[in-house]
């Protein structure tokens, strides 16, 4: 069955970096784009951007263009999100989610379990 | 960016009751709208795509509809397992934007 399994929770200090992973299984990794979504505590969902799993080209939403890096390890069917120079506002759960195509458009059809990143001094 | 205005922010309903959640798009998005359910402590799950199509495995008591730029999610007979937060999302143009969510609780 299709699964997206993410790495475990992270506790970091301001200014540090974090890299979280999302391992896909049950489908051909390069057939579907991978997206990242942020959910701050008690808040809604915010789309961060996506990465083309065939070319490795990332696309970032405006609020995530400066310190955020999407990458791939295609041989391991794994996508990564790295956040540099962490600040308190980065405290959130980060989800990877597959972009499935239905009736000519893309929707987030499978989700990882989420990674809680806590930034605290 | 396209804004998605979701209402109500919270909703308390009884078992077997009919529940309706709405989402208003700030501009025409056609049928490019999805609904997601997020149960407490879990990741979101796709319920509806293309405004009206049920995702695989979703019970038939869920349905979606569209009237112009207003979209609705209806639960025909509320069950205990339907408790959670519901989000709409437009897939018409980047950036993908979500509604603020509707928290559904049991009365």
Short mmCIF file of C-alpha atoms in Angstrom, two decimals:
data_model
loop_
_atom_site.label_atom_id
_atom_site.label_comp_id
_atom_site.label_asym_id
_atom_site.label_seq_id
_atom_site.Cartn_x
_atom_site.Cartn_y
_atom_site.Cartn_z
CA UNK A 1 0.00 0.00 0.00
CA UNK A 2 1.09 3.59 -0.53
CA UNK A 3 2.89 5.09 2.44
CA UNK A 4 4.83 8.22 3.23
CA UNK A 5 6.91 7.71 6.36
CA UNK A 6 8.58 10.74 7.88
CA UNK A 7 11.45 11.01 10.33
CA UNK A 8 11.01 11.63 14.04
CA UNK A 9 10.45 14.78 16.11
CA UNK A 10 13.21 17.37 16.36
CA UNK A 11 14.18 19.81 19.12
CA UNK A 12 16.46 22.56 17.92
CA UNK A 13 17.85 25.90 19.11
CA UNK A 14 17.38 29.17 17.22
CA UNK A 15 19.95 29.52 14.47
CA UNK A 16 20.41 25.79 13.97
CA UNK A 17 19.36 23.75 10.95
CA UNK A 18 17.14 20.72 10.64
CA UNK A 19 16.67 18.18 7.86
CA UNK A 20 13.63 15.97 7.88
CA UNK A 21 12.92 13.06 5.58
CA UNK A 22 9.92 11.55 3.85
CA UNK A 23 10.29 8.01 2.50
CA UNK A 24 7.75 6.88 -0.06
CA UNK A 25 6.73 3.31 -0.77
CA UNK A 26 4.04 1.47 -2.67
CA UNK A 27 4.29 3.50 -5.88
CA UNK A 28 6.86 4.75 -8.38
CA UNK A 29 8.45 7.72 -6.60
CA UNK A 30 9.25 9.68 -9.74
CA UNK A 31 5.69 9.51 -11.09
CA UNK A 32 4.32 12.00 -8.57
CA UNK A 33 5.47 15.37 -7.30
CA UNK A 34 6.06 15.79 -3.58
CA UNK A 35 4.74 18.76 -1.64
CA UNK A 36 5.44 20.13 1.82
CA UNK A 37 2.84 21.63 4.16
CA UNK A 38 3.38 23.48 7.45
CA UNK A 39 0.99 23.39 10.38
CA UNK A 40 1.91 25.64 13.29
CA UNK A 41 0.50 24.64 16.71
CA UNK A 42 -3.26 25.17 16.79
CA UNK A 43 -3.19 26.61 13.28
CA UNK A 44 -4.30 25.56 9.83
CA UNK A 45 -2.42 24.21 6.85
CA UNK A 46 0.03 26.26 4.80
CA UNK A 47 1.47 25.03 1.53
CA UNK A 48 5.24 25.47 1.39
CA UNK A 49 5.93 24.33 -2.15
CA UNK A 50 6.77 21.24 -4.13
CA UNK A 51 9.58 19.36 -5.77
CA UNK A 52 9.52 17.70 -9.16
CA UNK A 53 10.62 14.15 -8.42
CA UNK A 54 11.73 13.57 -12.01
CA UNK A 55 14.01 16.61 -12.37
CA UNK A 56 14.66 17.55 -8.75
CA UNK A 57 13.53 21.12 -9.40
CA UNK A 58 11.97 22.72 -6.33
CA UNK A 59 9.32 25.43 -6.30
CA UNK A 60 8.80 27.44 -3.14
CA UNK A 61 5.83 29.46 -1.96
CA UNK A 62 6.71 33.09 -1.30
CA UNK A 63 7.00 32.72 2.48
CA UNK A 64 9.41 29.81 2.13
CA UNK A 65 11.95 31.07 -0.40
CA UNK A 66 14.71 32.13 1.95
CA UNK A 67 15.73 29.40 4.39
CA UNK A 68 13.98 26.31 3.10
CA UNK A 69 15.46 23.66 0.83
CA UNK A 70 13.66 20.74 -0.81
CA UNK A 71 15.80 17.87 -2.06
CA UNK A 72 15.59 14.25 -3.14
CA UNK A 73 17.40 10.97 -2.87
CA UNK A 74 15.62 9.28 -5.76
CA UNK A 75 17.40 5.93 -5.37
CA UNK A 76 15.91 5.74 -1.87
CA UNK A 77 12.47 7.15 -2.84
CA UNK A 78 13.01 9.84 -0.24
CA UNK A 79 12.30 13.56 -0.17
CA UNK A 80 13.90 15.97 2.27
CA UNK A 81 13.04 19.32 3.77
CA UNK A 82 15.87 21.33 5.27
CA UNK A 83 15.25 24.47 7.27
CA UNK A 84 18.24 26.71 7.93
CA UNK A 85 18.72 29.41 10.58
CA UNK A 86 15.72 28.21 12.57
CA UNK A 87 13.63 30.69 14.52
CA UNK A 88 10.78 30.31 17.00
CA UNK A 89 8.16 30.79 14.27
CA UNK A 90 9.39 27.61 12.58
CA UNK A 91 7.96 25.56 15.46
CA UNK A 92 5.37 23.47 13.66
CA UNK A 93 4.47 20.09 12.26
CA UNK A 94 5.72 19.58 8.72
CA UNK A 95 3.94 17.18 6.42
CA UNK A 96 5.07 15.73 3.13
CA UNK A 97 2.21 14.98 0.79
CA UNK A 98 1.97 13.38 -2.64
CA UNK A 99 0.43 15.36 -5.45
CA UNK A 100 -1.95 13.00 -7.20
CA UNK A 101 -3.68 13.90 -10.45
CA UNK A 102 -7.44 13.59 -10.64
CA UNK A 103 -9.64 14.93 -13.43
CA UNK A 104 -6.88 17.18 -14.74
CA UNK A 105 -5.70 18.76 -11.51
CA UNK A 106 -3.54 17.89 -8.58
CA UNK A 107 -4.66 17.13 -5.07
CA UNK A 108 -2.85 15.94 -1.97
CA UNK A 109 -3.87 12.31 -1.90
CA UNK A 110 -1.37 10.73 0.50
CA UNK A 111 0.25 12.35 3.51
CA UNK A 112 3.11 11.53 5.81
CA UNK A 113 2.44 11.33 9.53
CA UNK A 114 4.09 14.71 10.08
CA UNK A 115 7.27 15.77 11.88
CA UNK A 116 7.05 18.06 14.89
CA UNK A 117 9.91 20.55 14.89
CA UNK A 118 10.30 22.52 18.11
CA UNK A 119 12.61 25.53 18.17
CA UNK A 120 13.45 26.69 21.67
CA UNK A 121 16.41 28.28 23.40
CA UNK B 1 -3.18 34.66 -4.23
CA UNK B 2 -6.64 33.09 -4.15
CA UNK B 3 -8.27 33.41 -0.74
CA UNK B 4 -10.51 30.65 0.60
CA UNK B 5 -12.97 31.83 3.24
CA UNK B 6 -14.30 28.89 5.20
CA UNK B 7 -17.31 28.91 7.54
CA UNK B 8 -18.20 28.26 10.21
CA UNK B 9 -14.95 28.21 12.18
CA UNK B 10 -16.47 25.71 14.56
CA UNK B 11 -19.58 23.61 14.63
CA UNK B 12 -21.25 21.46 17.23
CA UNK B 13 -23.69 18.83 15.97
CA UNK B 14 -25.50 15.72 17.18
CA UNK B 15 -25.08 12.18 15.91
CA UNK B 16 -27.09 11.47 12.75
CA UNK B 17 -27.47 15.20 12.11
CA UNK B 18 -26.84 16.78 8.71
CA UNK B 19 -23.75 18.99 8.71
CA UNK B 20 -22.77 21.53 6.07
CA UNK B 21 -19.48 23.42 5.79
CA UNK B 22 -18.89 26.08 3.17
CA UNK B 23 -15.92 27.64 1.44
CA UNK B 24 -15.99 30.83 -0.59
CA UNK B 25 -13.26 31.39 -3.19
CA UNK B 26 -12.06 34.95 -3.85
CA UNK B 27 -12.13 34.29 -7.60
CA UNK B 28 -13.22 31.67 -10.08
CA UNK B 29 -11.52 28.33 -9.42
CA UNK B 30 -13.85 26.18 -11.48
CA UNK B 31 -14.18 22.73 -9.95
CA UNK B 32 -10.59 22.71 -8.71
CA UNK B 33 -11.42 22.30 -5.05
CA UNK B 34 -10.70 19.62 -2.49
CA UNK B 35 -11.88 18.88 1.04
CA UNK B 36 -9.70 17.26 3.67
CA UNK B 37 -10.47 15.81 7.09
CA UNK B 38 -7.92 15.98 9.88
CA UNK B 39 -8.63 13.91 12.97
CA UNK B 40 -6.94 14.91 16.24
CA UNK B 41 -3.21 14.16 16.17
CA UNK B 42 -3.36 12.79 12.63
CA UNK B 43 -2.44 13.96 9.17
CA UNK B 44 -5.11 15.31 6.81
CA UNK B 45 -6.95 12.90 4.52
CA UNK B 46 -8.42 13.67 1.13
CA UNK B 47 -12.23 13.41 1.15
CA UNK B 48 -13.43 15.18 -1.97
CA UNK B 49 -11.65 16.34 -5.12
CA UNK B 50 -12.89 18.17 -8.17
CA UNK B 51 -15.49 19.81 -5.89
CA UNK B 52 -17.85 16.82 -6.05
CA UNK B 53 -15.89 13.56 -6.49
CA UNK B 54 -15.47 11.23 -3.53
CA UNK B 55 -11.92 10.00 -2.88
CA UNK B 56 -11.32 6.26 -2.59
CA UNK B 57 -12.64 4.71 0.61
CA UNK B 58 -14.58 7.77 1.74
CA UNK B 59 -18.08 6.94 3.05
CA UNK B 60 -20.98 7.97 0.85
CA UNK B 61 -22.44 10.15 3.60
CA UNK B 62 -19.88 12.75 2.51
CA UNK B 63 -20.70 14.84 -0.54
CA UNK B 64 -19.46 18.02 -2.18
CA UNK B 65 -21.24 20.64 -4.21
CA UNK B 66 -20.57 23.93 -5.96
CA UNK B 67 -22.59 27.05 -6.64
CA UNK B 68 -20.51 29.62 -8.48
CA UNK B 69 -17.52 30.34 -6.27
CA UNK B 70 -19.12 28.84 -3.17
CA UNK B 71 -18.37 25.25 -2.31
CA UNK B 72 -20.02 23.03 0.27
CA UNK B 73 -19.17 19.84 2.08
CA UNK B 74 -22.15 17.94 3.45
CA UNK B 75 -22.17 15.07 5.92
CA UNK B 76 -25.58 13.49 5.64
CA UNK B 77 -25.65 11.61 8.96
CA UNK B 78 -22.92 12.61 11.38
CA UNK B 79 -20.99 9.74 12.97
CA UNK B 80 -18.57 9.74 15.89
CA UNK B 81 -15.63 9.06 13.58
CA UNK B 82 -16.38 12.25 11.62
CA UNK B 83 -15.16 14.46 14.45
CA UNK B 84 -12.16 16.56 13.47
CA UNK B 85 -11.16 19.60 11.49
CA UNK B 86 -12.17 20.05 7.86
CA UNK B 87 -10.22 22.11 5.34
CA UNK B 88 -10.99 23.20 1.83
CA UNK B 89 -8.15 23.75 -0.65
CA UNK B 90 -8.11 25.33 -4.08
CA UNK B 91 -6.09 23.61 -6.78
CA UNK B 92 -6.75 26.12 -9.54
CA UNK B 93 -3.51 28.08 -9.33
CA UNK B 94 -0.34 28.35 -7.31
CA UNK B 95 0.07 28.90 -4.49
CA UNK B 96 -2.28 26.20 -3.33
CA UNK B 97 -4.32 27.79 -0.57
CA UNK B 98 -6.35 26.24 2.21
CA UNK B 99 -9.33 27.54 4.10
CA UNK B 100 -8.78 28.26 7.80
CA UNK B 101 -10.58 25.10 8.81
CA UNK B 102 -13.85 24.11 10.50
CA UNK B 103 -13.66 22.32 13.81
CA UNK B 104 -16.50 19.82 14.06
CA UNK B 105 -17.47 18.61 17.52
CA UNK B 106 -20.20 16.44 18.95
CA UNK B 107 -22.99 18.14 20.81
#
